[in-house]
Short mmCIF file of N, CA and C in Angstrom, two decimals:
data_model
loop_
_atom_site.label_atom_id
_atom_site.label_comp_id
_atom_site.label_asym_id
_atom_site.label_seq_id
_atom_site.Cartn_x
_atom_site.Cartn_y
_atom_site.Cartn_z
N UNK D 1 167.77 66.41 31.18
CA UNK D 1 168.45 67.63 31.58
C UNK D 1 168.74 67.69 33.07
N UNK D 2 168.25 66.74 33.85
CA UNK D 2 168.43 66.81 35.29
C UNK D 2 169.90 66.73 35.74
N UNK D 3 170.80 66.04 35.04
CA UNK D 3 172.20 65.99 35.50
C UNK D 3 172.89 67.36 35.56
N UNK D 4 172.37 68.36 34.87
CA UNK D 4 173.01 69.69 34.91
C UNK D 4 172.79 70.39 36.24
N UNK D 5 171.85 69.91 37.06
CA UNK D 5 171.54 70.54 38.33
C UNK D 5 172.23 69.83 39.48
N UNK D 6 172.58 70.59 40.52
CA UNK D 6 173.10 69.98 41.74
C UNK D 6 171.97 69.37 42.56
N UNK D 7 170.78 69.93 42.43
CA UNK D 7 169.61 69.39 43.13
C UNK D 7 168.34 69.86 42.43
N UNK D 8 167.31 69.05 42.52
CA UNK D 8 165.98 69.44 42.07
C UNK D 8 164.97 68.87 43.06
N UNK D 9 163.82 69.48 43.11
CA UNK D 9 162.72 68.95 43.93
C UNK D 9 161.43 69.37 43.25
N UNK D 10 160.63 68.38 42.87
CA UNK D 10 159.36 68.65 42.21
C UNK D 10 158.24 68.12 43.09
N UNK D 11 157.29 68.98 43.37
CA UNK D 11 156.15 68.59 44.19
C UNK D 11 154.90 68.70 43.34
N UNK D 12 154.11 67.60 43.30
CA UNK D 12 152.86 67.57 42.54
C UNK D 12 151.70 67.48 43.51
N UNK D 13 150.68 68.27 43.26
CA UNK D 13 149.46 68.18 44.04
C UNK D 13 148.62 67.00 43.57
N UNK D 14 147.48 66.81 44.20
CA UNK D 14 146.57 65.75 43.78
C UNK D 14 145.88 66.16 42.49
N UNK D 15 145.79 65.27 41.52
CA UNK D 15 145.15 65.63 40.24
C UNK D 15 143.63 65.73 40.38
N UNK D 16 143.06 66.59 39.56
CA UNK D 16 141.61 66.63 39.37
C UNK D 16 141.39 65.91 38.05
N UNK D 17 140.58 64.85 38.07
CA UNK D 17 140.45 63.97 36.91
C UNK D 17 138.99 63.89 36.47
N UNK D 18 138.79 63.97 35.15
CA UNK D 18 137.48 63.78 34.54
C UNK D 18 137.59 62.58 33.60
N UNK D 19 136.79 61.53 33.86
CA UNK D 19 136.85 60.30 33.07
C UNK D 19 135.63 60.20 32.19
N UNK D 20 135.85 59.91 30.91
CA UNK D 20 134.78 59.64 29.95
C UNK D 20 135.09 58.31 29.28
N UNK D 21 134.56 57.22 29.83
CA UNK D 21 134.82 55.90 29.25
C UNK D 21 136.28 55.52 29.39
N UNK D 22 136.95 55.34 28.25
CA UNK D 22 138.36 54.92 28.25
C UNK D 22 139.32 56.07 28.02
N UNK D 23 138.83 57.31 28.13
CA UNK D 23 139.71 58.47 28.05
C UNK D 23 139.48 59.33 29.30
N UNK D 24 140.46 60.17 29.58
CA UNK D 24 140.35 61.04 30.75
C UNK D 24 141.21 62.28 30.53
N UNK D 25 140.91 63.31 31.31
CA UNK D 25 141.69 64.54 31.34
C UNK D 25 142.01 64.82 32.80
N UNK D 26 143.22 65.29 33.05
CA UNK D 26 143.62 65.59 34.43
C UNK D 26 144.40 66.90 34.47
N UNK D 27 144.23 67.63 35.57
CA UNK D 27 145.05 68.81 35.84
C UNK D 27 145.72 68.58 37.19
N UNK D 28 147.05 68.78 37.21
CA UNK D 28 147.84 68.59 38.42
C UNK D 28 148.73 69.80 38.62
N UNK D 29 148.62 70.44 39.77
CA UNK D 29 149.45 71.61 40.06
C UNK D 29 150.83 71.16 40.53
N UNK D 30 151.86 71.99 40.24
CA UNK D 30 153.22 71.63 40.62
C UNK D 30 154.00 72.85 41.09
N UNK D 31 155.02 72.58 41.88
CA UNK D 31 156.11 73.51 42.12
C UNK D 31 157.39 72.74 41.83
N UNK D 32 158.34 73.39 41.20
CA UNK D 32 159.58 72.73 40.80
C UNK D 32 160.77 73.62 41.18
N UNK D 33 161.63 73.10 42.04
CA UNK D 33 162.82 73.81 42.51
C UNK D 33 164.04 73.24 41.80
N UNK D 34 164.93 74.13 41.33
CA UNK D 34 166.15 73.72 40.64
C UNK D 34 167.33 74.47 41.25
N UNK D 35 168.47 73.81 41.40
CA UNK D 35 169.63 74.42 42.04
C UNK D 35 170.91 74.10 41.28
N UNK D 36 171.71 75.14 41.03
CA UNK D 36 173.08 75.00 40.52
C UNK D 36 173.97 75.78 41.48
N UNK D 37 174.74 75.06 42.28
CA UNK D 37 175.54 75.69 43.34
C UNK D 37 176.53 76.73 42.80
N UNK D 38 177.05 76.53 41.60
CA UNK D 38 178.03 77.46 41.03
C UNK D 38 177.45 78.85 40.80
N UNK D 39 176.13 79.00 40.85
CA UNK D 39 175.49 80.30 40.66
C UNK D 39 175.27 81.04 41.98
N UNK D 40 175.87 80.53 43.07
CA UNK D 40 175.76 81.22 44.37
C UNK D 40 176.30 82.63 44.22
N UNK D 41 175.70 83.58 44.88
CA UNK D 41 174.80 83.48 46.03
C UNK D 41 173.33 83.31 45.67
N UNK D 42 173.01 83.15 44.39
CA UNK D 42 171.62 82.92 43.98
C UNK D 42 171.54 81.63 43.17
N UNK D 43 171.66 80.48 43.83
CA UNK D 43 171.72 79.22 43.10
C UNK D 43 170.38 78.56 42.81
N UNK D 44 169.25 79.18 43.26
CA UNK D 44 167.95 78.51 43.16
C UNK D 44 167.00 79.20 42.18
N UNK D 45 166.13 78.38 41.57
CA UNK D 45 165.05 78.89 40.73
C UNK D 45 163.85 77.98 40.93
N UNK D 46 162.69 78.56 41.22
CA UNK D 46 161.48 77.79 41.45
C UNK D 46 160.40 78.25 40.47
N UNK D 47 159.63 77.27 39.98
CA UNK D 47 158.53 77.53 39.06
C UNK D 47 157.27 76.89 39.63
N UNK D 48 156.14 77.56 39.46
CA UNK D 48 154.85 77.00 39.84
C UNK D 48 153.89 77.04 38.67
N UNK D 49 153.04 76.03 38.58
CA UNK D 49 152.07 75.97 37.50
C UNK D 49 151.28 74.68 37.55
N UNK D 50 150.90 74.18 36.38
CA UNK D 50 150.13 72.95 36.33
C UNK D 50 150.43 72.17 35.06
N UNK D 51 150.09 70.88 35.12
CA UNK D 51 150.12 69.99 33.96
C UNK D 51 148.69 69.67 33.59
N UNK D 52 148.35 69.76 32.30
CA UNK D 52 147.09 69.25 31.77
C UNK D 52 147.43 68.00 30.98
N UNK D 53 146.82 66.89 31.36
CA UNK D 53 147.12 65.60 30.74
C UNK D 53 145.89 65.01 30.07
N UNK D 54 146.09 64.40 28.90
CA UNK D 54 145.11 63.54 28.26
C UNK D 54 145.57 62.12 28.52
N UNK D 55 144.64 61.26 28.92
CA UNK D 55 144.98 59.87 29.24
C UNK D 55 144.07 58.92 28.48
N UNK D 56 144.55 57.69 28.32
CA UNK D 56 143.76 56.63 27.71
C UNK D 56 143.95 55.36 28.53
N UNK D 57 142.86 54.59 28.67
CA UNK D 57 142.93 53.32 29.38
C UNK D 57 143.44 52.24 28.42
N UNK D 58 144.47 51.53 28.82
CA UNK D 58 145.01 50.44 28.01
C UNK D 58 144.89 49.13 28.79
N UNK D 59 145.28 48.03 28.18
CA UNK D 59 145.28 46.74 28.87
C UNK D 59 146.23 46.75 30.07
N UNK D 60 147.22 47.63 30.04
CA UNK D 60 148.19 47.73 31.13
C UNK D 60 147.86 48.85 32.12
N UNK D 61 146.70 49.49 31.97
CA UNK D 61 146.31 50.58 32.87
C UNK D 61 146.27 51.90 32.14
N UNK D 62 146.07 52.98 32.89
CA UNK D 62 145.97 54.32 32.32
C UNK D 62 147.34 54.81 31.89
N UNK D 63 147.39 55.48 30.72
CA UNK D 63 148.64 56.03 30.20
C UNK D 63 148.39 57.46 29.72
N UNK D 64 149.37 58.34 29.98
CA UNK D 64 149.30 59.71 29.49
C UNK D 64 149.63 59.71 28.00
N UNK D 65 148.75 60.30 27.19
CA UNK D 65 149.00 60.39 25.75
C UNK D 65 149.49 61.76 25.34
N UNK D 66 149.18 62.77 26.15
CA UNK D 66 149.62 64.13 25.84
C UNK D 66 149.69 64.94 27.13
N UNK D 67 150.77 65.70 27.29
CA UNK D 67 150.92 66.55 28.49
C UNK D 67 151.30 67.96 28.05
N UNK D 68 150.62 68.94 28.63
CA UNK D 68 150.96 70.34 28.43
C UNK D 68 151.28 70.94 29.79
N UNK D 69 152.47 71.50 29.94
CA UNK D 69 152.85 72.17 31.17
C UNK D 69 152.67 73.67 31.03
N UNK D 70 152.07 74.28 32.04
CA UNK D 70 151.87 75.73 32.04
C UNK D 70 152.51 76.31 33.30
N UNK D 71 153.56 77.10 33.12
CA UNK D 71 154.20 77.79 34.24
C UNK D 71 153.52 79.13 34.41
N UNK D 72 153.09 79.45 35.65
CA UNK D 72 152.38 80.71 35.87
C UNK D 72 153.12 81.66 36.80
N UNK D 73 154.18 81.20 37.46
CA UNK D 73 154.99 82.09 38.28
C UNK D 73 156.37 81.48 38.45
N UNK D 74 157.32 82.34 38.81
CA UNK D 74 158.67 81.86 39.08
C UNK D 74 159.31 82.78 40.12
N UNK D 75 160.34 82.25 40.77
CA UNK D 75 161.05 83.01 41.78
C UNK D 75 162.50 82.55 41.81
N UNK D 76 163.40 83.47 42.03
CA UNK D 76 164.81 83.12 42.14
C UNK D 76 165.58 83.56 40.92
N UNK D 77 166.66 82.84 40.65
CA UNK D 77 167.60 83.18 39.59
C UNK D 77 167.26 82.42 38.31
N UNK D 78 166.70 83.07 37.29
CA UNK D 78 166.31 82.37 36.06
C UNK D 78 167.50 81.78 35.29
N UNK D 79 168.71 82.24 35.57
CA UNK D 79 169.88 81.68 34.89
C UNK D 79 170.09 80.21 35.24
N UNK D 80 169.50 79.74 36.35
CA UNK D 80 169.59 78.33 36.72
C UNK D 80 169.03 77.46 35.59
N UNK D 81 167.98 77.95 34.93
CA UNK D 81 167.39 77.22 33.80
C UNK D 81 167.81 77.80 32.45
N UNK D 82 168.74 78.74 32.48
CA UNK D 82 169.19 79.34 31.23
C UNK D 82 168.23 80.38 30.68
N UNK D 83 167.32 80.90 31.51
CA UNK D 83 166.35 81.89 31.07
C UNK D 83 166.91 83.30 31.25
N UNK D 84 166.44 84.22 30.43
CA UNK D 84 166.79 85.63 30.56
C UNK D 84 165.62 86.46 31.08
N UNK D 85 164.53 85.80 31.47
CA UNK D 85 163.34 86.51 31.93
C UNK D 85 163.47 86.89 33.40
N UNK D 86 162.63 87.80 33.83
CA UNK D 86 162.58 88.19 35.24
C UNK D 86 161.63 87.26 35.98
N UNK D 87 161.94 86.96 37.25
CA UNK D 87 160.99 86.17 38.03
C UNK D 87 159.71 86.95 38.28
N UNK D 88 158.66 86.26 38.65
CA UNK D 88 157.37 86.88 38.93
C UNK D 88 156.27 86.09 38.25
N UNK D 89 155.20 86.77 37.95
CA UNK D 89 154.05 86.14 37.29
C UNK D 89 153.59 87.03 36.14
N UNK D 90 153.24 86.43 35.01
CA UNK D 90 152.69 87.23 33.92
C UNK D 90 151.27 87.68 34.26
N UNK D 91 150.74 88.66 33.56
CA UNK D 91 149.36 89.07 33.81
C UNK D 91 148.40 87.91 33.57
N UNK D 92 147.30 87.89 34.30
CA UNK D 92 146.29 86.83 34.11
C UNK D 92 145.67 86.98 32.73
N UNK D 93 145.63 85.87 32.01
CA UNK D 93 145.05 85.83 30.67
C UNK D 93 144.24 84.55 30.53
N UNK D 94 143.56 84.41 29.42
CA UNK D 94 142.82 83.19 29.13
C UNK D 94 143.78 82.02 29.27
N UNK D 95 143.39 80.99 29.97
CA UNK D 95 144.25 79.84 30.21
C UNK D 95 144.68 79.74 31.65
N UNK D 96 144.56 80.84 32.40
CA UNK D 96 144.89 80.79 33.83
C UNK D 96 143.69 80.35 34.65
N UNK D 97 142.53 80.20 34.02
CA UNK D 97 141.35 79.73 34.72
C UNK D 97 141.38 78.21 34.78
N UNK D 98 140.42 77.63 35.49
CA UNK D 98 140.32 76.18 35.54
C UNK D 98 139.96 75.62 34.17
N UNK D 99 140.26 74.36 33.94
CA UNK D 99 139.91 73.76 32.65
C UNK D 99 138.41 73.72 32.44
N UNK D 100 137.96 73.74 31.20
CA UNK D 100 136.55 73.78 30.89
C UNK D 100 135.76 72.62 31.43
N UNK D 101 136.41 71.44 31.56
CA UNK D 101 135.70 70.27 32.05
C UNK D 101 135.56 70.25 33.56
N UNK D 102 136.25 71.18 34.26
CA UNK D 102 136.17 71.25 35.71
C UNK D 102 135.04 72.20 36.08
N UNK D 103 134.06 71.70 36.80
CA UNK D 103 132.92 72.53 37.18
C UNK D 103 133.39 73.61 38.14
N UNK D 104 133.14 74.86 37.78
CA UNK D 104 133.52 75.98 38.61
C UNK D 104 132.41 76.29 39.61
N UNK D 105 132.77 76.75 40.79
CA UNK D 105 131.76 77.16 41.78
C UNK D 105 131.70 78.65 41.85
#
């Protein structure tokens, strides 16, 4: 779907990884900016959230076997992604906390 945008920029933070033998779980925070110039004067839409990944060690190295993306906030013009929702953040609910395998302080 990237060709539909005039520009995109995705920034990933450093993952927090828990390894158990040949399997692992990781959480990586992201911000993702999308732009369609034809929607000026509001051509931008940004989303923030995280990816939860399940990984497995193979002969060729670690590979992601399953990824779940969770968007927790957005800003800008949602029509850039074809959304009809309002920007902002939904109320905090179960799932907005750290993953169970991440030791909380």
